[in-house]
Amino acid sequence: MDAFLACCVLCCSKNSPGLHVVMGNEACDMDSMVSAMTFAYFLSKSLDCKRMPVPVLNIPRAEFPLRSDSTFLLRESGLSQDCLLFRDEVDLHGLHKNKLLTLTLVDHNVLPRADTELEDAVVEVIDHHLLQRPTSPSCPITVEPVGSCATLVTERIAQKAPEVLDQQVAQLLYATIILDCVNMAPEAGKVTPKDSQYAVFLEKRFPKLPQRGALFQSLQNAKFDVSGLSTEQMLLKDMKAASGGDLKLAVSVIYMTLEAFLQRRGLQQDLCDFCHNHNYNLVVAMTISFIDNKEPFRQLAVYSSSTVNREEMSEALEKAKNPSLDLKPMSSPYPDVKAFIQGNTLASRKKVMPIITDFLKERERKVYQIGNIEDLDLDDDSNLDQSASQQCPEDAGIEDDGQVPPTPMNSLVEGCPLDNGLPKISPEVLVEKVSKMASMEDTSSEGQ
């Protein structure tokens, strides 16, 4: 195993039971991956560490090759993805049930609905998204609207244990900050003074880091390489999900223009199949491309076979004020897809997701109120969603398999359906495995 990844799971108190899992969000972009890996490594060097720190990537292993920028960075940094642990390989709920889990969240601050029972295992949050969790004395929260969560991780390491930084760790953090902040270009609207501060800090401390512009271009090329990907893979490549009541939707970043995306052969059928296979009933596709590799150009599409769902979601996005997306309708070749040019090019998904969650909350509130009207005639077809029968051709007559549980009123962030993936490692075996990794690293270190 690579020395760095072995160090990521090394803990000073090896005889203490349990694992301290550091985990990013369900999109598992490069920021989430690197923040989890490097913060777990930082924790492994702490004298206060009581459990073995382990970075867990919050997607199934089979989806990782779709993160082409992340796989590129690992190769360039001399790290093997074979040594990583993925969400479908670690039974977090089993660890928690056996009181073997401590959890740190990076690059997100709210657990998905399926993981709400893990909430009392969360001991720290480091994030750069809108704060959606209540404060607690038992869970320190670091949330700042910087361009990259890796900036906040770099700050923590620089302030608490700068000796943890080496060329390899620095390259992971530096590359992530540069990519997230679009090569530190102000016109992209991502970079903040703190991002610039710590990018310069890493450059000065490690002068052999790759040249900024060349590194960004290589990462950007890898990230936008969608050649050979199916529509489903493009949607899964950078996806987050949310739900409210009976509405479950995917929000995917698509790395091409919307015109090119809409011209894909059989796109509407692909979207229909994607929703059917993953139990979604609506998709928001946010396309992004860049003008001269600096200024973003954004477009947005809303797909649903339900006219009501499609129109309501589109209306919420069009009327949004905080922020205004400045959406202008554009032509769509498909009746089930509404397409828009997004005038506010600074509104990334990070800023659009709160609009969507607010829409879901309001929609769920209205449904709840209607449900409490005692004289509502439920047998009257006029009270039903007339578009509910507007299914894909192959969906006609298919009944709900009942596998998706009802959504709690206070949980609107949905996780990836990981339970049907690879067999999970049992809590006991996982702890033993990581302990052996740590012992191997000790032996390796002693021989150096």
CSV table of C-alpha atoms in Angstrom, one decimal:
chain,number,residue,atom,x,y,z
A,1,MET,CA,0.0,0.0,0.0
A,2,ASP,CA,1.2,3.5,-0.7
A,3,ALA,CA,2.9,5.1,2.3
A,4,PHE,CA,0.6,8.1,2.2
A,5,LEU,CA,-2.6,6.1,2.3
A,6,ALA,CA,-1.3,3.9,5.0
A,7,CYS,CA,-0.5,7.0,7.0
A,8,CYS,CA,-4.1,8.1,6.4
A,9,VAL,CA,-5.4,5.2,8.4
A,10,LEU,CA,-2.7,5.2,11.0
A,11,CYS,CA,-3.7,6.3,14.5
A,12,CYS,CA,-1.6,6.9,17.6
A,13,SER,CA,-3.9,4.9,19.8
A,14,LYS,CA,-4.0,1.7,17.9
A,15,ASN,CA,-5.3,-0.3,20.8
A,16,SER,CA,-8.5,1.8,21.1
A,17,PRO,CA,-11.5,0.2,19.3
A,18,GLY,CA,-13.3,1.7,16.4
A,19,LEU,CA,-12.7,4.0,13.4
A,20,HIS,CA,-12.8,7.7,12.9
A,21,VAL,CA,-14.2,8.0,9.4
A,22,VAL,CA,-13.6,11.2,7.4
A,23,MET,CA,-16.1,11.5,4.6
A,24,GLY,CA,-17.0,14.0,1.9
A,25,ASN,CA,-20.3,14.5,0.1
A,26,GLU,CA,-22.2,12.1,-2.2
A,27,ALA,CA,-21.0,13.9,-5.4
A,28,CYS,CA,-17.4,12.8,-4.4
A,29,ASP,CA,-15.7,15.4,-6.5
A,30,MET,CA,-12.0,16.1,-6.1
A,31,ASP,CA,-12.6,18.5,-3.3
A,32,SER,CA,-14.5,15.9,-1.3
A,33,MET,CA,-11.9,13.2,-2.0
A,34,VAL,CA,-8.8,15.3,-1.2
A,35,SER,CA,-10.4,16.9,1.9
A,36,ALA,CA,-11.2,13.5,3.3
A,37,MET,CA,-7.8,12.0,2.5
A,38,THR,CA,-5.7,14.9,3.8
A,39,PHE,CA,-7.8,15.6,6.9
A,40,ALA,CA,-7.7,11.9,7.9
A,41,TYR,CA,-3.9,12.0,7.4
A,42,PHE,CA,-3.8,15.1,9.6
A,43,LEU,CA,-5.8,13.4,12.3
A,44,SER,CA,-3.6,10.4,12.2
A,45,LYS,CA,-0.7,12.5,13.4
A,46,SER,CA,-2.6,14.0,16.3
A,47,LEU,CA,-1.9,13.0,19.9
A,48,ASP,CA,-5.5,13.5,20.7
A,49,CYS,CA,-6.5,10.8,18.2
A,50,LYS,CA,-8.5,8.0,20.0
A,51,ARG,CA,-9.6,6.0,16.9
A,52,MET,CA,-8.0,5.2,13.7
A,53,PRO,CA,-8.7,7.8,11.0
A,54,VAL,CA,-9.9,6.4,7.7
A,55,PRO,CA,-11.0,8.5,4.6
A,56,VAL,CA,-14.1,7.0,3.0
A,57,LEU,CA,-15.1,8.1,-0.5
A,58,ASN,CA,-18.9,8.6,-0.5
A,59,ILE,CA,-19.7,6.7,-3.7
A,60,PRO,CA,-19.6,3.1,-4.9
A,61,ARG,CA,-16.1,2.0,-6.1
A,62,ALA,CA,-17.6,1.3,-9.6
A,63,GLU,CA,-18.4,5.0,-10.0
A,64,PHE,CA,-14.9,6.3,-9.2
A,65,PRO,CA,-13.6,6.0,-12.8
A,66,LEU,CA,-16.2,8.6,-13.8
A,67,ARG,CA,-14.3,11.2,-11.6
A,68,SER,CA,-11.7,11.6,-14.3
A,69,ASP,CA,-10.0,14.6,-12.7
A,70,SER,CA,-9.6,12.8,-9.4
A,71,THR,CA,-8.2,9.7,-11.0
A,72,PHE,CA,-5.8,11.9,-13.0
A,73,LEU,CA,-4.6,13.7,-9.8
A,74,LEU,CA,-4.0,10.4,-8.0
A,75,ARG,CA,-1.9,9.1,-10.9
A,76,GLU,CA,0.1,12.3,-11.0
A,77,SER,CA,0.6,12.2,-7.3
A,78,GLY,CA,1.9,8.6,-7.3
A,79,LEU,CA,-1.1,7.2,-5.4
A,80,SER,CA,-3.1,4.1,-6.2
A,81,GLN,CA,-6.8,4.1,-6.1
A,82,ASP,CA,-6.8,0.5,-5.2
A,83,CYS,CA,-5.9,1.5,-1.6
A,84,LEU,CA,-8.9,3.7,-1.2
A,85,LEU,CA,-12.0,2.7,0.7
A,86,PHE,CA,-15.4,3.5,-0.8
A,87,ARG,CA,-18.9,3.8,0.7
A,88,ASP,CA,-20.2,0.5,-0.6
A,89,GLU,CA,-17.3,-1.3,1.1
A,90,VAL,CA,-17.7,0.1,4.6
A,91,ASP,CA,-20.8,-0.6,6.7
A,92,LEU,CA,-21.0,2.7,8.6
A,93,HIS,CA,-24.4,1.7,10.1
A,94,GLY,CA,-22.9,-1.6,11.4
A,95,LEU,CA,-19.9,0.3,12.9
A,96,HIS,CA,-22.2,2.8,14.5
A,97,LYS,CA,-24.5,0.1,15.9
A,98,ASN,CA,-21.5,-1.6,17.4
A,99,LYS,CA,-20.3,1.7,18.9
A,100,LEU,CA,-17.2,1.6,16.7
A,101,LEU,CA,-17.8,4.8,14.7
A,102,THR,CA,-16.7,8.4,15.0
A,103,LEU,CA,-17.5,10.6,11.9
A,104,THR,CA,-16.1,13.9,10.6
A,105,LEU,CA,-17.9,15.5,7.6
A,106,VAL,CA,-15.9,17.4,5.0
A,107,ASP,CA,-17.3,19.4,2.1
A,108,HIS,CA,-20.8,19.0,3.4
A,109,ASN,CA,-22.6,19.6,6.7
A,110,VAL,CA,-25.8,17.7,6.5
A,111,LEU,CA,-26.1,13.9,6.4
A,112,PRO,CA,-28.4,12.4,3.8
A,113,ARG,CA,-31.7,11.0,4.8
A,114,ALA,CA,-30.5,7.4,4.8
A,115,ASP,CA,-27.7,8.3,7.2
A,116,THR,CA,-29.7,10.3,9.8
A,117,GLU,CA,-29.1,7.7,12.5
A,118,LEU,CA,-25.4,8.3,12.2
A,119,GLU,CA,-25.9,11.9,13.4
A,120,ASP,CA,-24.8,11.3,16.9
A,121,ALA,CA,-21.5,9.9,15.6
A,122,VAL,CA,-20.5,13.3,14.0
A,123,VAL,CA,-17.8,15.0,16.0
A,124,GLU,CA,-16.7,17.7,13.5
A,125,VAL,CA,-17.7,19.5,10.3
A,126,ILE,CA,-15.5,21.4,7.8
A,127,ASP,CA,-17.3,22.8,4.9
A,128,HIS,CA,-17.7,25.7,2.5
A,129,HIS,CA,-21.4,25.3,1.6
A,130,LEU,CA,-24.5,27.0,3.2
A,131,LEU,CA,-24.8,25.9,6.8
A,132,GLN,CA,-27.8,23.7,7.2
A,133,ARG,CA,-27.2,22.0,10.6
A,134,PRO,CA,-27.7,23.3,14.1
A,135,THR,CA,-24.7,24.2,16.1
A,136,SER,CA,-23.7,21.9,19.0
A,137,PRO,CA,-21.1,22.1,21.7
A,138,SER,CA,-20.1,18.5,21.0
A,139,CYS,CA,-19.6,19.1,17.3
A,140,PRO,CA,-17.2,21.9,16.2
A,141,ILE,CA,-18.3,23.4,12.9
A,142,THR,CA,-16.0,25.2,10.5
A,143,VAL,CA,-18.1,26.7,7.7
A,144,GLU,CA,-16.8,29.5,5.5
A,145,PRO,CA,-17.9,30.4,1.9
A,146,VAL,CA,-14.5,29.9,0.3
A,147,GLY,CA,-13.9,28.5,-3.1
A,148,SER,CA,-12.7,25.1,-1.9
A,149,CYS,CA,-13.0,23.0,1.2
A,150,ALA,CA,-9.4,22.1,0.7
A,151,THR,CA,-8.5,25.6,1.6
A,152,LEU,CA,-10.0,25.2,5.0
A,153,VAL,CA,-8.2,21.8,5.4
A,154,THR,CA,-4.9,23.5,4.4
A,155,GLU,CA,-5.6,26.2,6.9
A,156,ARG,CA,-6.2,23.7,9.7
A,157,ILE,CA,-3.0,21.8,8.9
A,158,ALA,CA,-0.9,24.9,8.5
A,159,GLN,CA,-2.1,26.3,11.9
A,160,LYS,CA,-2.1,23.1,13.9
A,161,ALA,CA,0.6,20.8,12.4
A,162,PRO,CA,2.5,22.3,9.5
A,163,GLU,CA,5.0,19.4,9.7
A,164,VAL,CA,2.3,17.1,8.3
A,165,LEU,CA,2.6,18.8,4.9
A,166,ASP,CA,5.0,17.1,2.5
A,167,GLN,CA,5.3,17.4,-1.3
A,168,GLN,CA,2.6,14.8,-1.9
A,169,VAL,CA,0.0,16.2,0.5
A,170,ALA,CA,0.7,19.7,-0.7
A,171,GLN,CA,0.2,18.7,-4.3
A,172,LEU,CA,-3.2,17.2,-3.5
A,173,LEU,CA,-4.4,20.3,-1.7
A,174,TYR,CA,-2.9,22.8,-4.1
A,175,ALA,CA,-4.3,21.1,-7.2
A,176,THR,CA,-7.8,21.0,-5.6
A,177,ILE,CA,-7.7,24.7,-4.7
A,178,ILE,CA,-6.5,25.6,-8.1
A,179,LEU,CA,-9.2,23.6,-9.9
A,180,ASP,CA,-12.1,24.6,-7.6
A,181,CYS,CA,-11.2,28.3,-7.9
A,182,VAL,CA,-10.8,28.1,-11.7
A,183,ASN,CA,-7.1,28.9,-11.7
A,184,MET,CA,-7.8,31.7,-9.2
A,185,ALA,CA,-9.5,33.8,-11.9
A,186,PRO,CA,-11.6,36.5,-10.3
A,187,GLU,CA,-14.0,36.6,-13.3
A,188,ALA,CA,-15.1,33.0,-12.5
A,189,GLY,CA,-16.5,34.2,-9.1
A,190,LYS,CA,-15.1,31.3,-7.1
A,191,VAL,CA,-11.8,32.5,-5.5
A,192,THR,CA,-11.8,34.3,-2.2
A,193,PRO,CA,-8.8,36.0,-0.4
A,194,LYS,CA,-8.4,33.0,1.8
A,195,ASP,CA,-8.1,30.6,-1.2
A,196,SER,CA,-5.4,32.9,-2.6
A,197,GLN,CA,-3.6,33.1,0.7
A,198,TYR,CA,-3.3,29.3,1.1
A,199,ALA,CA,-2.5,28.7,-2.6
A,200,VAL,CA,0.4,31.1,-2.2
A,201,PHE,CA,1.4,29.5,1.1
A,202,LEU,CA,1.7,26.1,-0.6
A,203,GLU,CA,3.6,27.6,-3.5
A,204,LYS,CA,6.2,29.3,-1.3
A,205,ARG,CA,6.6,26.3,1.0
A,206,PHE,CA,6.9,23.8,-1.9
A,207,PRO,CA,8.5,25.6,-4.9
A,208,LYS,CA,8.6,22.3,-6.8
A,209,LEU,CA,4.8,22.2,-7.1
A,210,PRO,CA,3.6,22.1,-10.8
A,211,GLN,CA,3.2,25.5,-12.5
A,212,ARG,CA,-0.2,26.8,-11.7
A,213,GLY,CA,-1.6,27.4,-15.2
A,214,ALA,CA,-0.3,24.1,-16.6
A,215,LEU,CA,-1.7,22.2,-13.6
A,216,PHE,CA,-5.1,23.8,-13.9
A,217,GLN,CA,-5.3,23.1,-17.7
A,218,SER,CA,-4.4,19.4,-17.2
A,219,LEU,CA,-7.0,19.0,-14.5
A,220,GLN,CA,-9.6,20.9,-16.4
A,221,ASN,CA,-9.0,18.8,-19.5
A,222,ALA,CA,-9.4,15.6,-17.4
A,223,LYS,CA,-12.5,16.9,-15.7
A,224,PHE,CA,-14.3,17.9,-19.0
A,225,ASP,CA,-13.3,14.7,-20.8
A,226,VAL,CA,-16.7,12.9,-21.2
A,227,SER,CA,-15.8,11.1,-24.4
A,228,GLY,CA,-17.2,7.6,-24.4
A,229,LEU,CA,-19.6,8.2,-21.5
A,230,SER,CA,-23.2,7.2,-21.7
A,231,THR,CA,-25.9,9.7,-20.6
A,232,GLU,CA,-26.3,7.8,-17.3
A,233,GLN,CA,-22.5,8.0,-16.6
A,234,MET,CA,-22.6,11.7,-17.4
A,235,LEU,CA,-25.4,12.3,-14.9
A,236,LEU,CA,-23.6,10.2,-12.3
A,237,LYS,CA,-20.2,11.8,-12.8
A,238,ASP,CA,-21.0,14.8,-10.6
A,239,MET,CA,-24.4,14.4,-9.0
A,240,LYS,CA,-26.2,15.3,-5.9
A,241,ALA,CA,-29.7,14.3,-4.9
A,242,ALA,CA,-32.5,15.8,-2.8
A,243,SER,CA,-36.0,14.7,-1.9
A,244,GLY,CA,-39.2,16.0,-0.3
A,245,GLY,CA,-42.4,14.1,0.1
A,246,ASP,CA,-43.0,12.0,-3.0
A,247,LEU,CA,-40.5,14.0,-5.1
A,248,LYS,CA,-37.0,12.7,-5.5
A,249,LEU,CA,-34.6,14.5,-7.8
A,250,ALA,CA,-31.1,14.4,-9.1
A,251,VAL,CA,-29.0,17.6,-9.7
A,252,SER,CA,-26.1,16.8,-12.1
A,253,VAL,CA,-23.4,19.0,-13.4
A,254,ILE,CA,-22.8,18.3,-17.1
A,255,TYR,CA,-19.4,19.2,-18.6
A,256,MET,CA,-20.5,20.4,-22.0
A,257,THR,CA,-22.9,23.0,-23.5
A,258,LEU,CA,-26.6,22.3,-23.2
A,259,GLU,CA,-26.9,22.3,-27.0
A,260,ALA,CA,-24.4,19.5,-27.2
A,261,PHE,CA,-26.1,17.6,-24.4
A,262,LEU,CA,-29.6,17.9,-26.0
A,263,GLN,CA,-28.3,16.7,-29.3
A,264,ARG,CA,-27.3,13.3,-27.8
A,265,ARG,CA,-29.3,10.6,-29.7
A,266,GLY,CA,-32.2,9.3,-27.7
A,267,LEU,CA,-31.6,11.7,-24.8
A,268,GLN,CA,-35.2,11.9,-23.5
A,269,GLN,CA,-35.4,8.1,-23.4
A,270,ASP,CA,-32.0,8.0,-21.6
A,271,LEU,CA,-33.3,10.5,-19.0
A,272,CYS,CA,-36.4,8.4,-18.6
A,273,ASP,CA,-34.4,5.2,-18.1
A,274,PHE,CA,-32.1,7.0,-15.6
A,275,CYS,CA,-35.0,8.1,-13.5
A,276,HIS,CA,-36.6,4.7,-13.6
A,277,ASN,CA,-33.4,2.8,-12.7
A,278,HIS,CA,-32.4,5.2,-9.9
A,279,ASN,CA,-35.9,6.0,-8.5
A,280,TYR,CA,-35.9,9.7,-9.4
A,281,ASN,CA,-38.8,11.5,-10.9
A,282,LEU,CA,-37.0,14.7,-11.9
A,283,VAL,CA,-33.5,15.7,-13.1
A,284,VAL,CA,-32.0,19.1,-13.0
A,285,ALA,CA,-29.0,19.2,-15.4
A,286,MET,CA,-26.6,22.2,-14.9
A,287,THR,CA,-24.2,22.5,-17.9
A,288,ILE,CA,-21.0,24.4,-17.6
A,289,SER,CA,-18.3,25.3,-20.2
A,290,PHE,CA,-15.7,28.1,-20.1
A,291,ILE,CA,-14.9,31.0,-22.3
A,292,ASP,CA,-11.1,31.3,-22.7
A,293,ASN,CA,-10.8,28.9,-19.8
A,294,LYS,CA,-11.8,31.6,-17.3
A,295,GLU,CA,-15.4,32.9,-17.6
A,296,PRO,CA,-18.0,30.3,-17.0
A,297,PHE,CA,-21.0,29.8,-19.4
A,298,ARG,CA,-23.9,28.1,-17.7
A,299,GLN,CA,-27.2,26.6,-18.9
A,300,LEU,CA,-29.8,24.5,-17.2
A,301,ALA,CA,-32.4,21.9,-18.1
A,302,VAL,CA,-35.2,20.4,-16.1
A,303,TYR,CA,-36.5,16.9,-17.1
A,304,SER,CA,-39.5,15.1,-15.8
A,305,SER,CA,-42.2,12.9,-17.4
A,306,SER,CA,-44.6,14.7,-15.0
A,307,THR,CA,-45.7,18.0,-16.4
A,308,VAL,CA,-46.6,19.3,-12.9
A,309,ASN,CA,-43.2,18.4,-11.4
A,310,ARG,CA,-41.4,19.8,-14.4
A,311,GLU,CA,-43.3,23.1,-14.4
A,312,GLU,CA,-43.2,23.6,-10.6
A,313,MET,CA,-39.5,23.0,-10.4
A,314,SER,CA,-38.8,25.3,-13.4
A,315,GLU,CA,-41.0,28.0,-12.0
A,316,ALA,CA,-39.2,27.9,-8.6
A,317,LEU,CA,-35.8,28.2,-10.4
A,318,GLU,CA,-37.0,31.1,-12.6
A,319,LYS,CA,-38.5,33.0,-9.7
A,320,ALA,CA,-35.6,32.5,-7.3
A,321,LYS,CA,-34.3,35.7,-5.7
A,322,ASN,CA,-31.5,34.5,-3.4
A,323,PRO,CA,-29.7,34.3,-5.7
A,324,SER,CA,-31.5,35.2,-8.9
A,325,LEU,CA,-30.4,32.8,-11.7
A,326,ASP,CA,-31.5,35.1,-14.5
A,327,LEU,CA,-32.9,32.2,-16.5
A,328,LYS,CA,-33.9,32.8,-20.1
A,329,PRO,CA,-35.9,30.1,-21.9
A,330,MET,CA,-34.2,28.4,-24.9
A,331,SER,CA,-35.6,25.9,-27.4
A,332,SER,CA,-35.7,22.2,-26.5
A,333,PRO,CA,-36.2,19.4,-28.9
A,334,TYR,CA,-38.0,17.3,-26.3
A,335,PRO,CA,-41.4,18.0,-24.7
A,336,ASP,CA,-40.3,16.6,-21.3
A,337,VAL,CA,-37.2,18.9,-21.1
A,338,LYS,CA,-37.3,22.6,-20.3
A,339,ALA,CA,-34.1,24.4,-21.3
A,340,PHE,CA,-32.7,27.7,-20.1
A,341,ILE,CA,-29.6,30.0,-20.5
A,342,GLN,CA,-28.4,30.9,-17.0
A,343,GLY,CA,-27.5,34.6,-17.0
A,344,ASN,CA,-26.1,34.5,-13.5
A,345,THR,CA,-22.9,32.6,-14.4
A,346,LEU,CA,-21.6,32.8,-10.8
A,347,ALA,CA,-24.5,30.7,-9.4
A,348,SER,CA,-22.9,27.2,-9.2
A,349,ARG,CA,-24.7,24.2,-7.9
A,350,LYS,CA,-23.6,25.1,-4.4
A,351,LYS,CA,-25.8,28.2,-4.7
A,352,VAL,CA,-28.6,26.5,-6.6
A,353,MET,CA,-29.1,23.6,-4.1
A,354,PRO,CA,-30.6,25.8,-1.3
A,355,ILE,CA,-33.2,27.1,-3.9
A,356,ILE,CA,-34.1,23.5,-4.6
A,357,THR,CA,-34.3,22.5,-0.9
A,358,ASP,CA,-36.5,25.5,-0.2
A,359,PHE,CA,-38.8,24.5,-3.0
A,360,LEU,CA,-39.0,21.0,-1.6
A,361,LYS,CA,-39.8,22.2,1.9
A,362,GLU,CA,-42.5,24.5,0.6
A,363,ARG,CA,-43.9,21.8,-1.6
A,364,GLU,CA,-43.9,19.3,1.3
A,365,ARG,CA,-45.6,21.9,3.5
A,366,LYS,CA,-48.4,22.3,1.0
A,367,VAL,CA,-48.9,18.6,0.6
A,368,TYR,CA,-49.0,18.2,4.4
A,369,GLN,CA,-51.7,20.9,4.7
A,370,ILE,CA,-53.8,19.3,2.0
A,371,GLY,CA,-53.5,16.0,3.7
A,372,ASN,CA,-55.0,17.5,6.8
A,373,ILE,CA,-58.1,18.8,5.1
A,374,GLU,CA,-60.7,16.3,6.3
A,375,ASP,CA,-63.3,16.9,3.6
A,376,LEU,CA,-60.8,16.4,0.8
A,377,ASP,CA,-62.4,13.9,-1.6
A,378,LEU,CA,-59.5,11.6,-2.3
A,379,ASP,CA,-61.6,9.6,-4.8
A,380,ASP,CA,-62.1,12.6,-7.0
A,381,ASP,CA,-59.6,12.3,-9.9
A,382,SER,CA,-59.5,16.1,-10.1
A,383,ASN,CA,-57.5,16.2,-6.9
A,384,LEU,CA,-54.8,13.9,-8.3
A,385,ASP,CA,-51.7,14.9,-10.2
A,386,GLN,CA,-53.0,14.5,-13.7
A,387,SER,CA,-49.4,14.0,-14.9
A,388,ALA,CA,-48.7,11.0,-12.7
A,389,SER,CA,-49.7,8.8,-15.6
A,390,GLN,CA,-47.3,10.5,-18.0
A,391,GLN,CA,-44.6,7.8,-17.7
A,392,CYS,CA,-42.0,6.6,-20.0
A,393,PRO,CA,-43.4,3.9,-22.4
A,394,GLU,CA,-41.6,1.1,-20.6
A,395,ASP,CA,-42.7,2.4,-17.2
A,396,ALA,CA,-46.4,1.9,-18.0
A,397,GLY,CA,-47.9,-0.6,-15.6
A,398,ILE,CA,-44.8,-0.8,-13.4
A,399,GLU,CA,-45.7,-0.5,-9.8
A,400,ASP,CA,-43.5,1.1,-7.1
A,401,ASP,CA,-41.4,-1.6,-5.6
A,402,GLY,CA,-41.7,0.0,-2.2
A,403,GLN,CA,-37.9,0.1,-1.6
A,404,VAL,CA,-37.8,3.8,-1.2
A,405,PRO,CA,-38.8,4.8,2.4
A,406,PRO,CA,-40.9,7.8,3.1
A,407,THR,CA,-39.1,11.1,3.6
A,408,PRO,CA,-39.0,12.6,7.1
A,409,MET,CA,-40.3,16.2,7.2
A,410,ASN,CA,-36.9,17.5,8.3
A,411,SER,CA,-34.7,15.7,5.9
A,412,LEU,CA,-34.4,16.9,2.4
A,413,VAL,CA,-30.9,15.8,1.4
A,414,GLU,CA,-30.9,12.4,-0.2
A,415,GLY,CA,-28.0,10.1,-0.4
A,416,CYS,CA,-26.9,7.7,-3.1
A,417,PRO,CA,-28.5,4.2,-3.1
A,418,LEU,CA,-25.5,2.3,-2.0
A,419,ASP,CA,-27.0,-0.7,-0.2
A,420,ASN,CA,-27.1,-2.8,-3.4
A,421,GLY,CA,-23.4,-2.5,-4.2
A,422,LEU,CA,-20.5,-4.8,-3.3
A,423,PRO,CA,-20.6,-6.8,0.0
A,424,LYS,CA,-19.6,-4.6,2.9
A,425,ILE,CA,-16.8,-5.3,5.2
A,426,SER,CA,-18.0,-6.2,8.6
A,427,PRO,CA,-17.1,-3.7,11.4
A,428,GLU,CA,-14.9,-6.2,13.2
A,429,VAL,CA,-13.0,-7.2,10.0
A,430,LEU,CA,-12.7,-3.6,8.9
A,431,VAL,CA,-11.1,-2.5,12.2
A,432,GLU,CA,-8.7,-5.5,12.1
A,433,LYS,CA,-7.8,-4.7,8.5
A,434,VAL,CA,-7.0,-1.1,9.3
A,435,SER,CA,-5.1,-2.1,12.3
A,436,LYS,CA,-2.9,-4.3,10.1
A,437,MET,CA,-2.4,-1.4,7.7
A,438,ALA,CA,-1.2,0.7,10.5
A,439,SER,CA,1.2,-2.0,11.8
A,440,MET,CA,2.6,-2.3,8.2
A,441,GLU,CA,3.1,1.4,8.1
A,442,ASP,CA,5.0,1.4,11.4
A,443,THR,CA,7.2,-1.4,10.2
A,444,SER,CA,7.8,0.4,6.9
A,445,SER,CA,8.7,3.6,8.7
A,446,GLU,CA,11.1,1.9,11.0
A,447,GLY,CA,13.0,0.4,8.1
A,448,GLN,CA,13.5,3.8,6.4
